[in-house]
Coordinates of C-alpha atoms in Angstrom, one line a residue:
G712 CA 19.1 -11.9 -34.7
I713 CA 16.4 -10.6 -36.9
I714 CA 12.6 -10.6 -36.2
G715 CA 10.5 -10.5 -39.4
L716 CA 6.8 -10.0 -39.8
L717 CA 5.0 -11.6 -42.8
D718 CA 1.5 -10.3 -43.5
I719 CA -0.2 -12.8 -45.8
F720 CA -3.1 -12.0 -48.2
G721 CA -5.7 -14.3 -46.7
F722 CA -7.9 -16.8 -48.6
E723 CA -10.1 -15.1 -51.2
S724 CA -13.3 -16.4 -52.7
F725 CA -15.6 -13.9 -54.5
V726 CA -18.5 -14.1 -56.8
R727 CA -16.2 -13.8 -59.8
N728 CA -12.6 -14.9 -59.2
R729 CA -9.8 -13.9 -61.7
F730 CA -6.2 -14.6 -62.3
E731 CA -5.2 -12.5 -59.2
Q732 CA -7.3 -14.6 -56.9
L733 CA -5.7 -17.8 -58.2
C734 CA -2.2 -16.4 -57.5
I735 CA -3.2 -15.3 -53.9
N736 CA -4.9 -18.7 -53.1
Y737 CA -1.8 -20.4 -54.5
C738 CA 0.4 -18.5 -52.1
N739 CA -2.0 -19.4 -49.2
E740 CA -1.7 -23.1 -50.2
K741 CA 2.1 -22.9 -49.9
L742 CA 1.9 -21.2 -46.5
Q743 CA -0.7 -23.7 -45.3
A744 CA 1.7 -26.5 -46.3
K745 CA 4.4 -24.8 -44.3
F746 CA 1.9 -24.4 -41.3
T747 CA 0.9 -28.1 -41.5
E748 CA 4.6 -29.1 -41.6
D749 CA 5.3 -27.0 -38.5
I750 CA 2.3 -28.4 -36.6
F751 CA 3.3 -32.0 -37.6
R752 CA 6.8 -31.2 -36.3
S753 CA 5.5 -30.0 -32.9
V754 CA 3.3 -33.1 -32.6
Q755 CA 6.3 -35.3 -33.6
E756 CA 8.5 -33.6 -31.0
E757 CA 5.9 -34.2 -28.3
Y758 CA 5.5 -37.9 -29.2
E759 CA 9.3 -38.4 -29.3
R760 CA 9.6 -36.7 -25.9
E761 CA 6.9 -39.1 -24.5
G762 CA 8.4 -42.1 -26.2
I763 CA 5.3 -42.9 -28.5
P764 CA 5.8 -44.4 -32.0
L765 CA 5.2 -42.0 -34.8
D766 CA 3.4 -44.6 -37.1
E767 CA 0.2 -43.7 -35.3
I768 CA 0.1 -40.2 -36.8
T769 CA -2.1 -39.9 -39.9
Y770 CA -3.2 -36.6 -41.3
D771 CA -4.3 -35.0 -44.6
D772 CA -2.2 -32.3 -46.3
N773 CA -2.7 -30.1 -49.4
T774 CA 0.0 -31.7 -51.6
D775 CA -2.6 -32.7 -54.1
V776 CA -3.7 -29.1 -54.6
L777 CA -0.1 -28.0 -55.0
D778 CA 0.6 -30.8 -57.5
L779 CA -2.5 -29.6 -59.5
I780 CA -1.2 -26.0 -59.6
E781 CA 2.6 -26.4 -60.0
G782 CA 3.0 -30.0 -61.3
K783 CA 4.4 -31.0 -64.7
T784 CA 0.9 -31.1 -66.1
G785 CA -0.5 -28.6 -63.7
L786 CA -2.3 -25.3 -64.3
L787 CA 1.0 -23.3 -64.3
A788 CA 2.5 -25.4 -67.1
M789 CA -0.7 -25.5 -69.1
L790 CA -1.1 -21.7 -68.9
N791 CA 2.6 -21.0 -69.9
E792 CA 2.2 -23.4 -72.8
E793 CA -1.0 -21.6 -73.9
C794 CA 0.8 -18.3 -73.6
V795 CA 3.7 -19.5 -75.9
R796 CA 1.4 -21.1 -78.5
P797 CA 0.3 -18.8 -81.2
K798 CA -3.4 -17.7 -81.0
G799 CA -3.7 -19.3 -77.5
T800 CA -7.0 -18.7 -75.8
D801 CA -8.4 -18.9 -72.3
Q802 CA -11.0 -21.6 -73.3
A803 CA -8.2 -23.8 -74.8
F804 CA -6.3 -23.5 -71.5
V805 CA -9.3 -24.6 -69.5
Q806 CA -10.1 -27.6 -71.7
K807 CA -6.4 -28.7 -71.6
A808 CA -6.2 -28.3 -67.9
I809 CA -9.4 -30.4 -67.3
A810 CA -8.3 -33.0 -69.8
G811 CA -4.8 -33.4 -68.4
N812 CA -6.0 -33.5 -64.7
K813 CA -9.1 -35.7 -64.9
K814 CA -7.8 -38.0 -62.1
S815 CA -7.1 -35.1 -59.7
P816 CA -9.9 -34.9 -57.1
C817 CA -9.1 -31.2 -56.5
L818 CA -10.1 -29.9 -60.0
F819 CA -13.7 -29.9 -61.2
E820 CA -15.5 -28.5 -64.3
N821 CA -17.9 -25.6 -64.5
K822 CA -20.8 -27.0 -66.6
I823 CA -22.4 -23.6 -67.1
N824 CA -19.3 -21.6 -68.2
R825 CA -16.8 -23.2 -70.6
N826 CA -14.2 -20.7 -69.5
G827 CA -14.7 -21.6 -65.9
F828 CA -13.2 -24.3 -63.6
G829 CA -13.1 -25.0 -59.9
I830 CA -10.4 -26.0 -57.4
H831 CA -11.0 -27.7 -54.1
H832 CA -8.6 -25.6 -51.8
Y833 CA -8.0 -26.5 -48.2
A834 CA -10.4 -23.7 -47.1
G835 CA -13.2 -24.8 -49.5
K836 CA -14.2 -24.9 -53.2
V837 CA -13.6 -21.8 -55.4
M838 CA -14.9 -21.3 -58.9
Y839 CA -12.5 -19.3 -61.2
D840 CA -13.4 -17.5 -64.5
A841 CA -10.4 -18.0 -66.9
E842 CA -11.3 -15.0 -69.0
G843 CA -8.2 -12.9 -69.4
F844 CA -5.8 -15.5 -67.9
V845 CA -3.6 -15.7 -71.0
E846 CA -3.4 -11.9 -71.4
S847 CA -2.7 -11.3 -67.7
N848 CA 0.0 -14.0 -67.7
Q849 CA 1.7 -12.4 -70.8
D850 CA 2.1 -9.0 -69.3
T851 CA 5.8 -8.9 -70.2
L852 CA 8.0 -6.2 -71.7
P853 CA 9.6 -7.1 -75.1
T854 CA 13.3 -8.1 -74.9
D855 CA 14.6 -5.3 -77.2
L856 CA 12.8 -2.6 -75.1
S857 CA 14.4 -4.1 -71.9
E858 CA 17.9 -4.0 -73.4
A859 CA 17.3 -0.4 -74.7
A860 CA 16.2 0.6 -71.2
L861 CA 19.4 -0.8 -69.7
L862 CA 21.4 1.4 -72.0
S863 CA 19.5 4.6 -71.1
S864 CA 21.1 7.5 -69.4
N865 CA 18.1 7.8 -67.1
E866 CA 19.0 6.0 -63.9
I867 CA 15.4 5.1 -63.2
L868 CA 15.0 3.3 -66.6
A869 CA 18.5 1.8 -66.5
K870 CA 18.6 0.4 -62.9
H871 CA 15.2 0.4 -61.3
M872 CA 12.9 -0.7 -64.1
T873 CA 13.0 -4.4 -63.1
N874 CA 12.0 -3.3 -59.5
D875 CA 14.2 -6.1 -58.1
A876 CA 15.5 -3.8 -55.3
C877 CA 12.1 -3.8 -53.6
T878 CA 12.5 -7.5 -52.7
N879 CA 14.7 -9.0 -50.0
F880 CA 16.3 -11.6 -52.2
K881 CA 19.8 -11.3 -53.4
T882 CA 20.4 -11.2 -57.2
A883 CA 23.3 -12.9 -58.9
D884 CA 26.3 -10.9 -59.7
A885 CA 26.6 -9.6 -63.3
P886 CA 28.5 -12.2 -65.4
E887 CA 31.6 -11.2 -67.2
K888 CA 31.3 -10.0 -70.8
K889 CA 31.6 -12.7 -73.3
A890 CA 31.0 -13.1 -77.0
P891 CA 27.5 -11.9 -78.0
K892 CA 24.9 -14.6 -77.8
R893 CA 21.9 -15.2 -79.9
A894 CA 19.0 -12.8 -79.2
K895 CA 16.2 -14.2 -77.0
S896 CA 12.7 -14.3 -78.3
N897 CA 9.8 -12.7 -76.6
L898 CA 7.9 -16.0 -76.8
V899 CA 10.1 -17.7 -74.2
A900 CA 10.3 -14.8 -71.8
A901 CA 9.3 -15.4 -68.2
T902 CA 5.6 -15.0 -67.6
V903 CA 3.9 -13.3 -64.6
W904 CA 3.1 -16.6 -63.0
T905 CA 6.6 -17.9 -63.5
K906 CA 8.1 -14.8 -61.8
Y907 CA 5.5 -15.1 -59.1
K908 CA 6.4 -18.7 -58.5
G909 CA 10.1 -17.9 -58.3
Q910 CA 9.6 -15.2 -55.8
L911 CA 7.3 -17.5 -53.7
M912 CA 9.8 -20.3 -53.8
S913 CA 12.5 -17.9 -52.5
L914 CA 10.2 -16.7 -49.8
M915 CA 9.5 -20.3 -48.7
T916 CA 13.2 -21.1 -48.7
M917 CA 13.9 -18.2 -46.4
L918 CA 10.9 -19.2 -44.1
K919 CA 12.2 -22.7 -43.7
K920 CA 15.4 -21.3 -42.2
T921 CA 13.5 -19.4 -39.5
Q922 CA 11.6 -20.4 -36.4
S923 CA 8.0 -19.5 -37.4
R924 CA 5.2 -18.4 -35.1
Y925 CA 1.7 -17.9 -36.3
I926 CA -0.9 -15.3 -35.4
R927 CA -4.5 -15.7 -36.6
C928 CA -6.8 -12.7 -36.5
I929 CA -10.5 -13.5 -36.3
K930 CA -13.3 -11.0 -36.7
P931 CA -16.2 -12.2 -34.5
N932 CA -18.9 -10.2 -36.1
K933 CA -19.5 -8.0 -39.2
A934 CA -21.1 -5.2 -37.2
K935 CA -17.8 -4.6 -35.3
K936 CA -19.6 -4.6 -31.9
P937 CA -18.3 -5.9 -28.5
V938 CA -19.7 -9.1 -26.9
L939 CA -21.2 -10.4 -30.1
M940 CA -20.2 -13.7 -31.8
E941 CA -21.5 -14.8 -35.2
H942 CA -20.8 -18.5 -35.1
V943 CA -21.1 -19.3 -38.8
S944 CA -18.7 -16.6 -40.0
T945 CA -16.2 -17.3 -37.1
I946 CA -16.1 -21.0 -38.0
E947 CA -15.6 -20.1 -41.6
Q948 CA -12.7 -17.9 -40.7
L949 CA -11.1 -20.6 -38.6
R950 CA -11.5 -23.1 -41.4
C951 CA -10.1 -20.7 -44.0
A952 CA -7.2 -19.8 -41.7
G953 CA -6.2 -23.5 -41.3
V954 CA -6.9 -23.6 -37.6
V955 CA -9.4 -26.4 -37.9
A956 CA -6.9 -28.4 -40.0
A957 CA -4.2 -27.8 -37.5
V958 CA -6.4 -29.0 -34.6
T959 CA -7.4 -32.1 -36.7
L960 CA -3.7 -32.9 -37.3
S961 CA -2.7 -32.5 -33.6
R962 CA -5.6 -34.8 -32.6
S963 CA -5.3 -37.2 -35.5
A964 CA -3.6 -40.0 -33.7
F965 CA -4.7 -39.6 -30.1
P966 CA -7.4 -36.9 -29.6
N967 CA -7.5 -37.2 -25.8
R968 CA -4.6 -37.1 -23.3
M969 CA -4.2 -37.1 -19.6
E970 CA -1.5 -36.9 -17.0
N971 CA -0.3 -40.3 -15.6
D972 CA -0.9 -39.4 -12.0
V973 CA -4.5 -38.3 -12.8
V974 CA -5.1 -41.6 -14.7
R975 CA -4.0 -43.7 -11.7
F976 CA -6.1 -41.6 -9.3
K977 CA -9.3 -41.7 -11.4
F978 CA -9.3 -45.3 -12.7
W979 CA -7.5 -47.4 -10.1
Q980 CA -10.7 -49.2 -9.2
L981 CA -10.9 -50.7 -12.7
W982 CA -7.5 -52.4 -12.3
D983 CA -7.5 -56.2 -11.9
T984 CA -4.1 -56.7 -10.3
D985 CA -4.2 -60.5 -10.5
K986 CA -4.7 -60.7 -14.3
F987 CA -2.8 -57.5 -15.2
P988 CA 0.1 -57.1 -12.7
S989 CA 2.3 -54.0 -13.0
K990 CA 5.9 -54.3 -14.2
G991 CA 7.0 -51.6 -11.8
T992 CA 9.2 -52.3 -8.8
K993 CA 10.1 -50.4 -5.7
D994 CA 13.7 -49.9 -7.0
M995 CA 12.5 -47.9 -10.0
P996 CA 12.2 -44.1 -10.1
P997 CA 8.7 -42.9 -9.2
Q998 CA 8.0 -41.7 -12.8
Q999 CA 8.8 -45.0 -14.4
K1000 CA 6.9 -47.0 -11.8
L1001 CA 3.9 -44.7 -12.4
Q1002 CA 4.2 -45.3 -16.2
Y1003 CA 4.1 -49.1 -15.7
D1004 CA 1.1 -48.8 -13.3
C1005 CA -0.9 -46.8 -15.8
Q1006 CA 0.0 -49.3 -18.5
A1007 CA -1.5 -52.1 -16.4
I1008 CA -4.5 -50.1 -15.3
L1009 CA -5.4 -49.2 -18.9
E1010 CA -4.8 -52.7 -20.2
S1011 CA -7.2 -54.0 -17.6
A1012 CA -9.9 -51.3 -18.0
L1013 CA -9.9 -51.1 -21.9
K1014 CA -9.8 -54.9 -22.4
P1015 CA -13.5 -54.9 -23.6
L1016 CA -12.7 -52.5 -26.4
E1017 CA -9.8 -54.5 -27.8
E1018 CA -10.2 -55.4 -31.6
I1019 CA -7.9 -57.4 -33.9
N1020 CA -6.6 -55.9 -37.1
P1021 CA -7.3 -58.4 -39.9
K1022 CA -4.3 -57.3 -41.9
T1023 CA -1.6 -57.7 -39.2
G1024 CA -3.5 -60.1 -36.8
K1025 CA -2.6 -57.8 -33.9
P1026 CA -5.0 -55.7 -31.8
Y1027 CA -5.5 -52.1 -32.7
T1028 CA -3.7 -49.6 -30.5
I1029 CA -6.4 -47.9 -28.3
F1030 CA -4.0 -46.1 -26.0
C1031 CA -0.4 -45.3 -25.5
V1032 CA 1.3 -44.5 -22.1
G1033 CA 4.1 -42.0 -22.3
K1034 CA 6.6 -40.9 -19.8
T1035 CA 4.3 -38.3 -18.2
R1036 CA 1.0 -38.6 -20.1
S1037 CA -1.4 -41.2 -21.4
Y1038 CA -2.9 -40.8 -24.9
F1039 CA -6.3 -42.3 -25.9
K1040 CA -8.0 -43.0 -29.2
M1041 CA -11.5 -41.7 -30.0
G1042 CA -14.0 -43.2 -27.5
A1043 CA -11.5 -44.8 -25.1
L1044 CA -11.6 -42.0 -22.5
E1045 CA -15.4 -41.8 -22.7
F1046 CA -15.5 -45.6 -22.0
L1047 CA -13.3 -45.2 -18.9
E1048 CA -15.4 -42.3 -17.6
S1049 CA -18.7 -44.2 -18.0
H1050 CA -17.3 -47.4 -16.3
R1051 CA -15.5 -45.5 -13.6
S1052 CA -18.1 -46.1 -10.9
A1053 CA -18.4 -49.8 -11.7
G1054 CA -15.4 -50.9 -9.7
L1055 CA -16.5 -49.0 -6.6
E1056 CA -19.4 -51.4 -5.8
V1057 CA -17.2 -54.0 -4.1
H1058 CA -15.7 -51.3 -1.8
A1059 CA -19.1 -49.8 -1.0
I1060 CA -20.5 -53.3 0.0
Q1061 CA -17.6 -53.7 2.5
I1062 CA -18.3 -50.3 4.0
Q1063 CA -22.0 -51.0 4.3
K1064 CA -21.3 -54.4 5.9
V1065 CA -19.2 -52.9 8.7
A1066 CA -21.8 -50.1 9.3
R1067 CA -24.7 -52.5 9.5
A1068 CA -22.8 -54.7 12.0
V1069 CA -22.1 -51.7 14.3
L1070 CA -25.8 -50.6 14.2
A1071 CA -27.0 -54.2 15.1
K1072 CA -24.6 -54.4 18.1
K1073 CA -25.9 -51.1 19.4
R1074 CA -29.5 -52.3 19.1
V1075 CA -28.8 -55.6 21.0
F1076 CA -26.7 -54.4 23.8
G1077 CA -28.2 -50.9 24.2
S1078 CA -31.4 -51.9 26.1
Q1079 CA -29.6 -53.8 28.9
N1080 CA -27.2 -51.1 29.8
A1081 CA -29.5 -48.1 29.1
R1082 CA -29.9 -47.2 32.8
K1083 CA -26.3 -47.7 33.7
N1084 CA -25.3 -45.6 30.8
A1085 CA -27.8 -42.9 31.8
I1086 CA -26.4 -42.7 35.3
F1087 CA -22.8 -42.6 33.9
I1088 CA -23.9 -39.9 31.5
I1089 CA -25.4 -37.8 34.3
Q1090 CA -22.4 -38.2 36.5
K1091 CA -20.1 -37.5 33.7
F1092 CA -22.1 -34.4 32.8
A1093 CA -22.2 -33.2 36.5
R1094 CA -18.4 -33.7 36.9
R1095 CA -17.8 -31.9 33.6
M1096 CA -20.1 -29.0 34.6
N1097 CA -18.3 -28.7 38.0
A1098 CA -15.0 -28.7 36.3
K1099 CA -16.2 -26.1 33.9
M1100 CA -17.6 -24.0 36.8
Q1101 CA -14.3 -24.2 38.6
A1102 CA -12.4 -23.4 35.5
L1103 CA -14.7 -20.4 34.8
K1104 CA -14.2 -19.1 38.3
E1105 CA -10.4 -19.4 38.0
V1106 CA -10.6 -17.7 34.6
E1107 CA -12.8 -14.9 36.0
K1108 CA -10.5 -14.6 39.0
A1109 CA -7.5 -14.4 36.7
K1110 CA -9.3 -11.8 34.6
V1111 CA -10.1 -9.7 37.6
Q1112 CA -6.5 -9.8 38.8
Q1113 CA -5.3 -9.0 35.4
K1114 CA -7.7 -6.1 35.2
K1115 CA -6.6 -4.8 38.6
R1116 CA -3.0 -5.1 37.7
L1117 CA -3.6 -3.3 34.4
E1118 CA -5.6 -0.6 36.1
K1119 CA -2.9 -0.2 38.8
Q1120 CA -0.3 0.1 36.1
K1121 CA -2.4 2.6 34.2
R1122 CA -3.0 4.6 37.4
E1123 CA 0.7 4.6 38.2
Q1124 CA 1.5 5.6 34.7
E1125 CA -1.0 8.5 34.8
E1126 CA 0.4 9.6 38.2
R1127 CA 4.0 9.4 36.8
E1128 CA 2.9 11.4 33.8
W1129 CA 1.1 14.0 35.9
K1130 CA 4.1 14.3 38.3
E1131 CA 6.4 14.7 35.3
K1132 CA 4.1 17.2 33.8
L1133 CA 3.9 19.2 37.1
D1134 CA 7.6 19.0 37.6
A1135 CA 8.2 20.2 34.1
E1136 CA 5.7 23.1 34.6
M1137 CA 7.4 24.0 37.9
E1138 CA 10.8 23.8 36.3
E1139 CA 9.6 25.9 33.5
A1140 CA 8.1 28.5 35.8
Q1141 CA 11.2 28.6 38.0
Y1142 CA 13.4 28.8 34.9
S1143 CA 11.3 31.7 33.5
A1144 CA 11.4 33.5 37.0
N1145 CA 15.1 33.0 37.2
K1146 CA 15.4 34.3 33.7
E1147 CA 13.4 37.4 34.6
Y1148 CA 15.3 37.9 37.8
K1149 CA 18.6 37.7 35.9
K1150 CA 17.2 40.2 33.5
Y1151 CA 16.3 42.5 36.4
E1152 CA 19.7 42.0 38.0
E1153 CA 21.5 42.7 34.7
R1154 CA 19.4 45.8 34.2
L1155 CA 20.0 47.0 37.8
S1156 CA 23.8 46.4 37.4
E1157 CA 23.7 48.4 34.2
L1158 CA 21.8 51.2 35.8
K1159 CA 24.2 51.2 38.8
E1160 CA 27.1 51.4 36.3
Q1161 CA 25.4 54.2 34.5
L1162 CA 24.7 56.0 37.8
A1163 CA 28.3 55.6 38.9
E1164 CA 29.5 56.8 35.5
A1165 CA 27.1 59.8 35.7
Q1166 CA 28.2 60.6 39.3
A1167 CA 31.9 60.3 38.2
R1168 CA 31.2 62.7 35.2
Y1169 CA 29.4 65.1 37.6
E1170 CA 32.3 65.1 40.0
E1171 CA 34.8 65.6 37.2
R1172 CA 32.8 68.5 35.8
L1173 CA 32.3 69.9 39.2
A1174 CA 36.0 69.8 39.9
E1175 CA 36.7 71.4 36.5
V1176 CA 34.1 74.1 37.2
Q1177 CA 35.5 74.8 40.6
E1178 CA 39.0 74.9 39.2
R1179 CA 37.8 77.3 36.5
V1180 CA 35.9 79.4 39.0
E1181 CA 39.0 79.6 41.2
T1182 CA 41.2 80.5 38.2
T1183 CA 38.6 83.1 37.1
T1184 CA 38.4 84.5 40.6
E1185 CA 42.2 84.6 40.8
E1186 CA 42.3 86.3 37.4
K1187 CA 39.6 88.7 38.5
D1188 CA 41.6 89.6 41.6
D1189 CA 44.7 89.9 39.5
L1190 CA 42.9 92.1 37.0
K1191 CA 41.4 94.1 39.7
N1192 CA 44.8 94.7 41.3
K1193 CA 46.3 95.5 38.0
L1194 CA 43.4 97.8 37.2
E1195 CA 43.9 99.7 40.4
T1196 CA 47.6 100.0 39.8
E1197 CA 47.0 101.0 36.3
V1198 CA 44.4 103.6 37.3
K1199 CA 46.9 105.0 39.7
F1200 CA 49.5 104.9 37.0
A1201 CA 47.1 106.4 34.5
A1202 CA 46.6 109.5 36.4
A1203 CA 50.2 110.3 35.8
E1204 CA 50.3 108.9 32.2
P1205 CA 49.1 110.7 29.1
A1206 CA 45.7 110.2 27.5
K1207 CA 46.7 107.5 25.1
L1208 CA 47.8 105.2 27.9
A1209 CA 44.4 105.8 29.6
A1210 CA 42.6 104.8 26.4
A1211 CA 44.6 101.5 26.1
Q1212 CA 43.9 100.7 29.7
K1213 CA 40.2 101.3 29.1
T1214 CA 40.2 98.8 26.2
K1215 CA 41.9 96.2 28.4
L1216 CA 39.3 96.8 31.0
E1217 CA 36.5 96.2 28.5
E1218 CA 38.1 92.9 27.4
S1219 CA 38.5 91.7 31.0
G1220 CA 34.8 92.5 31.5
K1221 CA 33.9 90.4 28.5
L1222 CA 36.0 87.6 29.7
I1223 CA 34.3 87.7 33.1
A1224 CA 30.9 87.6 31.4
F1225 CA 32.0 84.6 29.3
L1226 CA 33.2 82.8 32.4
Q1227 CA 29.9 83.5 34.2
K1228 CA 28.0 81.9 31.2
E1229 CA 30.2 78.8 31.4
N1230 CA 29.5 78.6 35.1
K1231 CA 25.7 78.7 34.4
K1232 CA 26.1 75.8 31.8
L1233 CA 28.0 73.7 34.3
K1234 CA 25.3 74.2 36.9
S1235 CA 22.6 73.2 34.4
S1236 CA 24.5 70.0 33.4
H1237 CA 24.9 69.3 37.1
D1238 CA 21.1 69.6 37.6
K1239 CA 20.5 67.2 34.7
A1240 CA 22.9 64.6 36.1
K1241 CA 21.0 64.8 39.4
K1242 CA 17.7 64.2 37.6
E1243 CA 19.1 61.1 35.8
Y1244 CA 20.4 59.8 39.1
K1245 CA 16.9 60.1 40.6
K1246 CA 15.3 58.2 37.6
V1247 CA 17.8 55.4 37.9
K1248 CA 17.2 55.2 41.6
E1249 CA 13.4 55.0 40.9
T1250 CA 13.8 52.2 38.3
N1251 CA 16.0 50.3 40.7
E1252 CA 13.3 50.4 43.3
R1253 CA 10.6 49.3 40.8
L1254 CA 12.8 46.3 39.8
V1255 CA 13.3 45.3 43.4
A1256 CA 9.5 45.4 44.0
A1257 CA 8.8 43.3 40.8
N1258 CA 11.3 40.7 42.0
E1259 CA 9.6 40.4 45.3
A1260 CA 6.2 40.1 43.5
A1261 CA 7.6 37.3 41.3
G1262 CA 8.8 35.4 44.3
Q1263 CA 5.4 35.6 45.9
S1264 CA 3.6 34.3 42.7
F1265 CA 6.1 31.4 42.6
D1266 CA 5.2 30.5 46.2
M1267 CA 1.5 30.7 45.3
L1268 CA 2.0 28.3 42.3
Q1269 CA 3.8 25.8 44.6
N1270 CA 0.9 26.0 47.1
Q1271 CA -1.7 25.4 44.3
S1272 CA 0.3 22.3 43.0
K1273 CA 0.3 20.9 46.5
K1274 CA -3.5 21.4 46.8
M1275 CA -4.0 19.7 43.4
G1276 CA -1.9 16.7 44.5
T1277 CA -4.0 16.2 47.6
N1278 CA -7.2 16.4 45.6
T1279 CA -6.0 13.8 43.0
D1280 CA -5.0 11.4 45.8
Q1281 CA -8.4 11.7 47.4
I1282 CA -10.1 11.1 43.9
N1283 CA -7.9 8.0 43.3
K1284 CA -8.9 6.6 46.6
N1285 CA -12.6 7.1 45.9
I1286 CA -12.1 5.4 42.4
E1287 CA -10.4 2.4 44.0
K1288 CA -13.2 2.0 46.5
F1289 CA -15.9 2.2 43.8
K1290 CA -14.0 -0.4 41.6
K1291 CA -13.7 -2.9 44.4
E1292 CA -17.5 -2.6 45.1
N1293 CA -18.2 -3.0 41.4
A1294 CA -15.9 -6.1 41.1
K1295 CA -17.7 -7.7 44.1
L1296 CA -21.1 -7.2 42.5
R1297 CA -19.9 -8.7 39.2
E1298 CA -18.5 -11.8 40.9
D1299 CA -21.7 -12.3 42.8
L1300 CA -23.8 -11.9 39.7
K1301 CA -21.6 -14.4 37.7
A1302 CA -21.7 -17.0 40.4
R1303 CA -25.5 -16.8 40.7
Q1304 CA -25.9 -17.0 36.9
A1305 CA -23.5 -20.0 36.6
F1306 CA -25.3 -21.8 39.4
Y1307 CA -28.7 -21.2 37.8
N1308 CA -27.4 -22.4 34.3
A1309 CA -25.8 -25.6 35.8
E1310 CA -29.0 -26.4 37.7
A1311 CA -31.1 -25.9 34.6
Q1312 CA -28.9 -28.1 32.5
I1313 CA -28.8 -30.9 35.1
R1314 CA -32.6 -30.9 35.3
L1315 CA -32.9 -31.0 31.5
Q1316 CA -30.4 -33.9 31.3
Y1317 CA -32.1 -35.8 34.0
Q1318 CA -35.5 -35.4 32.2

């Protein structure tokens, strides 16, 4: 599907209107005819849907203006004839147009200007000045120049000079080449208005194939300010836009309309059912029965307005009842509204009669039974007050019980929450203490393991040192024995052997010194291991002391929680005692207040 937007010129009426204004207003007349036709079609569809005859629709259109402009003896034909005639003038065109259309009510003469004439358009009267009409209409290109342009090598001159591509209308295919025809004369070439009319007719043909919707733009004031309405200019715009004509058309047959159920609700009292019975029956659908009822109601109510048509001898149609709506001629609905209250007098008299009878009976029988009624009233009031007092007591009792129950539930809930909180704190404290104790135990076990490892290393090193000392002592003894034997042997050996023995003796001395140093190192490492063992033992003692302190603090926390529990129990007991005393005071106060109010009301009633 395609959605197109057509922006029309708008009706133009200036101080001096030329050929261009006539063309624009001619286009507006064509579009107004299309608008009137669409409005008539919508009214026709509504009447057909409601089952109302279409002969009642009478409206005015602008066909007389269109006949004046585009008829056989209209302005278009006269202007084209004057353009073809040698030495044609604007004044001759005006005189011919006035003479040929004397009977047309839409054309009138300008008595001041002989070149001027006026047209009564749908939007109002417009005076045109025909000066330059013939020249403007003859604004055509000679035939030989057009043919020469078609043979040009310039594409713009050859293809786009006619400017047909700017329109949305299809052009006919080029005919096949035939024998050369007789050359056309410039005198019979299409004029500006003829081309304009052809394009306008193509546009209207295309618009008739579409579903048209109309948008009217109204400028409320010339100052372009908000919340400002210039009534004269606004009404003029509505009239020029054709809105007034459209409303007149839609209201031409039956200006007023109303739903059938509203008609029956508002005017049922004007219905004389004896003279105008309804044709509806119970077997009919509700809508059809409602239609027959409205027909009978309106026939009865509008009987005084009935007039006979002298031509047909039948009464004029004042109203029509459709399937869902009722339609009224001018003045019929106003008559119904003005006489609407007339039929209510009978019903009002009946209501007044019953009311007066009731009041008279009360006045006659009221004086005899006044005392009895007073006693009955007092007894009734007293019983009602006693019942109310009893009910109030029961209600108050139920409220007190409910309040006690709620307070007890609240107190139990608070105790449960407090116990849960205390248990959670105790569990958390116990968990943290166990966690610290586990840490201390783990640390103690680690230190014990380290102490055992250090003691094992100390024993291993001590064993190694002892073995090395023993080996060194043995070596020393062996060397000493060897030295003694060698000294003895050296006495008998030569000097070289004595020197060698001396060197060996020095080496053994060095070895002994080295072994003594190693012994000292082993002693120092043994002392260090002893110191580490002492440190580990001290830390173990500290951890044992901290564990004992944590146990004592945990016992203290348990004792404090027990003391707090005893204190809370004592406080809750005191609260309960105070609440009971407060409830007793309230009940006593309410009972005294109710007794006083009942006594005061009984005294007032008795007085």
